């Protein structure tokens, strides 16, 4: 006996749900590698900022360039058949950088400590919004990132850059390891 219309529709919905879950897990695995790379780079950038405070622009320029090169290579390797993956990746990263630059220009002068909070808090917001739309684990990543970075800003004192390295870079690395397990 063939299935009824309702049974067929229910089966199609279940197939669609399975496809969405598989896509989500693939997204988590791809994002895991990006988080680990950017986390390690942010740790190095924060430690470099603590050790060489007079060279912040050069340190973070190097972090961004290395991150872009590695990120693009990973995007190509991770999704070679997805059309436009590199352009979308670059658009996201360059949008974050543009936001950071514009806020520095608008609110100039910012202390290095204030300026260092723009990107992690903006990225935390992006993760929360993205999580609310489709990937719930990103909500946790964004919320933890925002909380730890804010606590570092408010309470770290002279060891700020080291605490930010743990809060920002550490959150990314641990989150990447967590997503990799999915």
PDB file of C-alpha atoms in Angstrom:
ATOM      1  CA  UNK A   1       0.000   0.000   0.000  1.00  0.00           C
ATOM      2  CA  UNK A   2       1.534   3.323  -1.041  1.00  0.00           C
ATOM      3  CA  UNK A   3       1.973   6.025   1.624  1.00  0.00           C
ATOM      4  CA  UNK A   4      -0.682   8.672   2.028  1.00  0.00           C
ATOM      5  CA  UNK A   5      -0.010  12.299   1.112  1.00  0.00           C
ATOM      6  CA  UNK A   6       0.494  13.166   4.771  1.00  0.00           C
ATOM      7  CA  UNK A   7       2.940  10.301   5.310  1.00  0.00           C
ATOM      8  CA  UNK A   8       4.893  11.287   2.206  1.00  0.00           C
ATOM      9  CA  UNK A   9       4.997  14.925   3.307  1.00  0.00           C
ATOM     10  CA  UNK A  10       6.173  13.869   6.785  1.00  0.00           C
ATOM     11  CA  UNK A  11       8.917  11.708   5.255  1.00  0.00           C
ATOM     12  CA  UNK A  12      10.090  14.616   3.101  1.00  0.00           C
ATOM     13  CA  UNK A  13      10.178  16.904   6.169  1.00  0.00           C
ATOM     14  CA  UNK A  14      12.262  14.344   8.045  1.00  0.00           C
ATOM     15  CA  UNK A  15      14.689  14.062   5.123  1.00  0.00           C
ATOM     16  CA  UNK A  16      14.970  17.854   5.006  1.00  0.00           C
ATOM     17  CA  UNK A  17      15.683  17.961   8.752  1.00  0.00           C
ATOM     18  CA  UNK A  18      18.423  15.345   8.403  1.00  0.00           C
ATOM     19  CA  UNK A  19      19.978  17.281   5.518  1.00  0.00           C
ATOM     20  CA  UNK A  20      19.955  20.484   7.593  1.00  0.00           C
ATOM     21  CA  UNK A  21      21.613  18.717  10.540  1.00  0.00           C
ATOM     22  CA  UNK A  22      24.314  17.242   8.298  1.00  0.00           C
ATOM     23  CA  UNK A  23      24.965  20.676   6.786  1.00  0.00           C
ATOM     24  CA  UNK A  24      25.199  22.112  10.300  1.00  0.00           C
ATOM     25  CA  UNK A  25      27.788  19.571  11.364  1.00  0.00           C
ATOM     26  CA  UNK A  26      29.789  20.213   8.197  1.00  0.00           C
ATOM     27  CA  UNK A  27      29.631  23.945   8.938  1.00  0.00           C
ATOM     28  CA  UNK A  28      30.812  23.342  12.514  1.00  0.00           C
ATOM     29  CA  UNK A  29      33.780  21.277  11.300  1.00  0.00           C
ATOM     30  CA  UNK A  30      34.802  23.915   8.762  1.00  0.00           C
ATOM     31  CA  UNK A  31      34.408  26.688  11.334  1.00  0.00           C
ATOM     32  CA  UNK A  32      36.436  24.702  13.883  1.00  0.00           C
ATOM     33  CA  UNK A  33      39.640  25.003  11.863  1.00  0.00           C
ATOM     34  CA  UNK A  34      39.083  28.712  11.266  1.00  0.00           C
ATOM     35  CA  UNK A  35      38.511  29.316  14.983  1.00  0.00           C
ATOM     36  CA  UNK A  36      41.672  27.465  15.950  1.00  0.00           C
ATOM     37  CA  UNK A  37      43.817  29.364  13.436  1.00  0.00           C
ATOM     38  CA  UNK A  38      42.385  32.779  14.332  1.00  0.00           C
ATOM     39  CA  UNK A  39      42.552  31.897  18.025  1.00  0.00           C
ATOM     40  CA  UNK A  40      46.253  31.083  17.841  1.00  0.00           C
ATOM     41  CA  UNK A  41      46.899  34.238  15.816  1.00  0.00           C
ATOM     42  CA  UNK A  42      44.975  36.362  18.317  1.00  0.00           C
ATOM     43  CA  UNK A  43      46.950  34.847  21.182  1.00  0.00           C
ATOM     44  CA  UNK A  44      50.183  35.753  19.395  1.00  0.00           C
ATOM     45  CA  UNK A  45      48.869  39.242  18.606  1.00  0.00           C
ATOM     46  CA  UNK A  46      47.873  39.911  22.205  1.00  0.00           C
ATOM     47  CA  UNK A  47      51.148  38.626  23.608  1.00  0.00           C
ATOM     48  CA  UNK A  48      53.039  40.643  20.999  1.00  0.00           C
ATOM     49  CA  UNK A  49      50.998  43.688  22.039  1.00  0.00           C
ATOM     50  CA  UNK A  50      51.957  43.143  25.659  1.00  0.00           C
ATOM     51  CA  UNK A  51      55.646  42.780  24.841  1.00  0.00           C
ATOM     52  CA  UNK A  52      55.973  45.399  22.093  1.00  0.00           C
ATOM     53  CA  UNK A  53      53.326  48.038  22.830  1.00  0.00           C
ATOM     54  CA  UNK A  54      54.981  50.563  20.511  1.00  0.00           C
ATOM     55  CA  UNK A  55      54.389  48.322  17.486  1.00  0.00           C
ATOM     56  CA  UNK A  56      50.680  47.485  17.781  1.00  0.00           C
ATOM     57  CA  UNK A  57      49.836  48.402  14.200  1.00  0.00           C
ATOM     58  CA  UNK A  58      52.599  46.206  12.749  1.00  0.00           C
ATOM     59  CA  UNK A  59      51.751  43.308  15.046  1.00  0.00           C
ATOM     60  CA  UNK A  60      48.068  43.326  14.156  1.00  0.00           C
ATOM     61  CA  UNK A  61      48.745  43.940  10.469  1.00  0.00           C
ATOM     62  CA  UNK A  62      50.869  40.783  10.480  1.00  0.00           C
ATOM     63  CA  UNK A  63      48.126  38.868  12.322  1.00  0.00           C
ATOM     64  CA  UNK A  64      45.527  39.932   9.756  1.00  0.00           C
ATOM     65  CA  UNK A  65      47.679  39.175   6.715  1.00  0.00           C
ATOM     66  CA  UNK A  66      48.712  35.736   7.995  1.00  0.00           C
ATOM     67  CA  UNK A  67      45.109  35.030   9.030  1.00  0.00           C
ATOM     68  CA  UNK A  68      43.778  36.011   5.613  1.00  0.00           C
ATOM     69  CA  UNK A  69      46.297  33.858   3.771  1.00  0.00           C
ATOM     70  CA  UNK A  70      45.726  30.821   5.989  1.00  0.00           C
ATOM     71  CA  UNK A  71      41.956  31.363   6.082  1.00  0.00           C
ATOM     72  CA  UNK A  72      41.647  31.602   2.313  1.00  0.00           C
ATOM     73  CA  UNK A  73      43.776  28.482   1.860  1.00  0.00           C
ATOM     74  CA  UNK A  74      41.597  26.633   4.358  1.00  0.00           C
ATOM     75  CA  UNK A  75      38.404  27.853   2.677  1.00  0.00           C
ATOM     76  CA  UNK A  76      39.641  26.612  -0.695  1.00  0.00           C
ATOM     77  CA  UNK A  77      40.697  23.267   0.735  1.00  0.00           C
ATOM     78  CA  UNK A  78      37.584  22.871   2.905  1.00  0.00           C
ATOM     79  CA  UNK A  79      35.001  23.695   0.250  1.00  0.00           C
ATOM     80  CA  UNK A  80      36.620  23.365  -3.195  1.00  0.00           C
ATOM     81  CA  UNK A  81      33.324  22.776  -4.974  1.00  0.00           C
ATOM     82  CA  UNK A  82      31.418  25.646  -3.353  1.00  0.00           C
ATOM     83  CA  UNK A  83      31.318  28.544  -5.816  1.00  0.00           C
ATOM     84  CA  UNK A  84      32.385  31.870  -4.347  1.00  0.00           C
ATOM     85  CA  UNK A  85      33.571  30.514  -0.987  1.00  0.00           C
ATOM     86  CA  UNK A  86      36.761  32.596  -1.096  1.00  0.00           C
ATOM     87  CA  UNK A  87      34.919  35.809  -1.938  1.00  0.00           C
ATOM     88  CA  UNK A  88      32.389  35.255   0.827  1.00  0.00           C
ATOM     89  CA  UNK A  89      35.166  34.490   3.300  1.00  0.00           C
ATOM     90  CA  UNK A  90      37.076  37.624   2.301  1.00  0.00           C
ATOM     91  CA  UNK A  91      33.890  39.693   2.482  1.00  0.00           C
ATOM     92  CA  UNK A  92      33.278  38.603   6.080  1.00  0.00           C
ATOM     93  CA  UNK A  93      36.846  39.218   7.255  1.00  0.00           C
ATOM     94  CA  UNK A  94      37.230  42.505   5.395  1.00  0.00           C
ATOM     95  CA  UNK A  95      33.846  43.690   6.727  1.00  0.00           C
ATOM     96  CA  UNK A  96      35.063  43.088  10.274  1.00  0.00           C
ATOM     97  CA  UNK A  97      38.255  44.998   9.524  1.00  0.00           C
ATOM     98  CA  UNK A  98      36.352  47.858   7.913  1.00  0.00           C
ATOM     99  CA  UNK A  99      34.072  48.079  10.956  1.00  0.00           C
ATOM    100  CA  UNK A 100      37.134  48.226  13.214  1.00  0.00           C
ATOM    101  CA  UNK A 101      38.837  50.912  11.132  1.00  0.00           C
ATOM    102  CA  UNK A 102      35.696  53.040  10.877  1.00  0.00           C
ATOM    103  CA  UNK A 103      35.098  52.934  14.632  1.00  0.00           C
ATOM    104  CA  UNK A 104      38.710  53.891  15.254  1.00  0.00           C
ATOM    105  CA  UNK A 105      38.263  56.874  12.907  1.00  0.00           C
ATOM    106  CA  UNK A 106      34.906  57.942  14.339  1.00  0.00           C
ATOM    107  CA  UNK A 107      35.858  57.632  18.005  1.00  0.00           C
ATOM    108  CA  UNK A 108      39.503  58.712  17.701  1.00  0.00           C
ATOM    109  CA  UNK A 109      41.416  58.889  19.962  1.00  0.00           C
ATOM    110  CA  UNK A 110      40.923  55.454  21.459  1.00  0.00           C
ATOM    111  CA  UNK A 111      43.343  53.900  23.878  1.00  0.00           C
ATOM    112  CA  UNK A 112      44.917  50.643  22.635  1.00  0.00           C
ATOM    113  CA  UNK A 113      42.904  48.850  25.281  1.00  0.00           C
ATOM    114  CA  UNK A 114      39.614  50.348  24.070  1.00  0.00           C
ATOM    115  CA  UNK A 115      40.496  49.748  20.434  1.00  0.00           C
ATOM    116  CA  UNK A 116      41.347  46.130  21.123  1.00  0.00           C
ATOM    117  CA  UNK A 117      37.777  45.420  22.232  1.00  0.00           C
ATOM    118  CA  UNK A 118      36.093  46.390  18.956  1.00  0.00           C
ATOM    119  CA  UNK A 119      36.817  43.245  16.953  1.00  0.00           C
ATOM    120  CA  UNK A 120      36.195  40.591  19.620  1.00  0.00           C
ATOM    121  CA  UNK A 121      32.896  42.177  20.683  1.00  0.00           C
ATOM    122  CA  UNK A 122      31.774  42.605  17.075  1.00  0.00           C
ATOM    123  CA  UNK A 123      32.712  39.003  16.274  1.00  0.00           C
ATOM    124  CA  UNK A 124      30.901  37.840  19.425  1.00  0.00           C
ATOM    125  CA  UNK A 125      27.789  39.634  18.181  1.00  0.00           C
ATOM    126  CA  UNK A 126      28.098  38.026  14.752  1.00  0.00           C
ATOM    127  CA  UNK A 127      28.333  34.572  16.342  1.00  0.00           C
ATOM    128  CA  UNK A 128      25.281  35.184  18.522  1.00  0.00           C
ATOM    129  CA  UNK A 129      23.221  36.397  15.548  1.00  0.00           C
ATOM    130  CA  UNK A 130      24.407  33.516  13.379  1.00  0.00           C
ATOM    131  CA  UNK A 131      23.601  31.082  16.151  1.00  0.00           C
ATOM    132  CA  UNK A 132      20.120  32.494  16.561  1.00  0.00           C
ATOM    133  CA  UNK A 133      19.522  32.009  12.840  1.00  0.00           C
ATOM    134  CA  UNK A 134      20.840  28.529  12.274  1.00  0.00           C
ATOM    135  CA  UNK A 135      23.632  27.139  14.454  1.00  0.00           C
ATOM    136  CA  UNK A 136      22.859  27.205  18.207  1.00  0.00           C
ATOM    137  CA  UNK A 137      26.404  26.369  19.322  1.00  0.00           C
ATOM    138  CA  UNK A 138      27.527  29.723  17.947  1.00  0.00           C
ATOM    139  CA  UNK A 139      25.360  31.457  20.562  1.00  0.00           C
ATOM    140  CA  UNK A 140      27.472  29.921  23.314  1.00  0.00           C
ATOM    141  CA  UNK A 141      30.709  30.858  21.544  1.00  0.00           C
ATOM    142  CA  UNK A 142      29.612  34.463  21.070  1.00  0.00           C
ATOM    143  CA  UNK A 143      28.289  34.867  24.609  1.00  0.00           C
ATOM    144  CA  UNK A 144      31.412  33.392  26.225  1.00  0.00           C
ATOM    145  CA  UNK A 145      33.680  35.480  23.995  1.00  0.00           C
ATOM    146  CA  UNK A 146      31.844  38.707  24.868  1.00  0.00           C
ATOM    147  CA  UNK A 147      31.752  37.915  28.581  1.00  0.00           C
ATOM    148  CA  UNK A 148      35.412  36.940  28.929  1.00  0.00           C
ATOM    149  CA  UNK A 149      36.700  39.845  26.833  1.00  0.00           C
ATOM    150  CA  UNK A 150      34.582  42.323  28.774  1.00  0.00           C
ATOM    151  CA  UNK A 151      35.784  40.895  32.094  1.00  0.00           C
ATOM    152  CA  UNK A 152      39.360  41.207  30.846  1.00  0.00           C
ATOM    153  CA  UNK A 153      38.776  44.827  29.888  1.00  0.00           C
ATOM    154  CA  UNK A 154      37.193  45.692  33.212  1.00  0.00           C
ATOM    155  CA  UNK A 155      39.343  43.760  35.670  1.00  0.00           C
ATOM    156  CA  UNK A 156      42.675  42.625  34.177  1.00  0.00           C
ATOM    157  CA  UNK A 157      44.687  45.702  35.113  1.00  0.00           C
ATOM    158  CA  UNK A 158      48.296  45.683  33.950  1.00  0.00           C
ATOM    159  CA  UNK A 159      48.047  42.123  32.653  1.00  0.00           C
ATOM    160  CA  UNK A 160      45.282  43.099  30.238  1.00  0.00           C
ATOM    161  CA  UNK A 161      46.895  41.846  27.027  1.00  0.00           C
ATOM    162  CA  UNK A 162      47.653  38.456  28.554  1.00  0.00           C
ATOM    163  CA  UNK A 163      44.103  38.108  29.840  1.00  0.00           C
ATOM    164  CA  UNK A 164      42.759  39.179  26.456  1.00  0.00           C
ATOM    165  CA  UNK A 165      44.943  36.533  24.814  1.00  0.00           C
ATOM    166  CA  UNK A 166      43.234  33.908  26.965  1.00  0.00           C
ATOM    167  CA  UNK A 167      39.752  35.425  26.661  1.00  0.00           C
ATOM    168  CA  UNK A 168      39.824  36.018  22.908  1.00  0.00           C
ATOM    169  CA  UNK A 169      42.306  33.569  21.470  1.00  0.00           C
ATOM    170  CA  UNK A 170      41.647  30.919  24.095  1.00  0.00           C
ATOM    171  CA  UNK A 171      37.899  31.056  23.537  1.00  0.00           C
ATOM    172  CA  UNK A 172      38.449  30.609  19.812  1.00  0.00           C
ATOM    173  CA  UNK A 173      40.840  27.672  20.215  1.00  0.00           C
ATOM    174  CA  UNK A 174      38.677  25.856  22.771  1.00  0.00           C
ATOM    175  CA  UNK A 175      35.553  26.549  20.701  1.00  0.00           C
ATOM    176  CA  UNK A 176      37.282  25.190  17.610  1.00  0.00           C
ATOM    177  CA  UNK A 177      38.219  22.017  19.452  1.00  0.00           C
ATOM    178  CA  UNK A 178      34.626  21.716  20.699  1.00  0.00           C
ATOM    179  CA  UNK A 179      33.156  22.151  17.211  1.00  0.00           C
ATOM    180  CA  UNK A 180      35.678  19.741  15.729  1.00  0.00           C
ATOM    181  CA  UNK A 181      34.160  16.995  17.879  1.00  0.00           C
ATOM    182  CA  UNK A 182      30.758  17.451  16.201  1.00  0.00           C
TER     183      UNK A 182
END
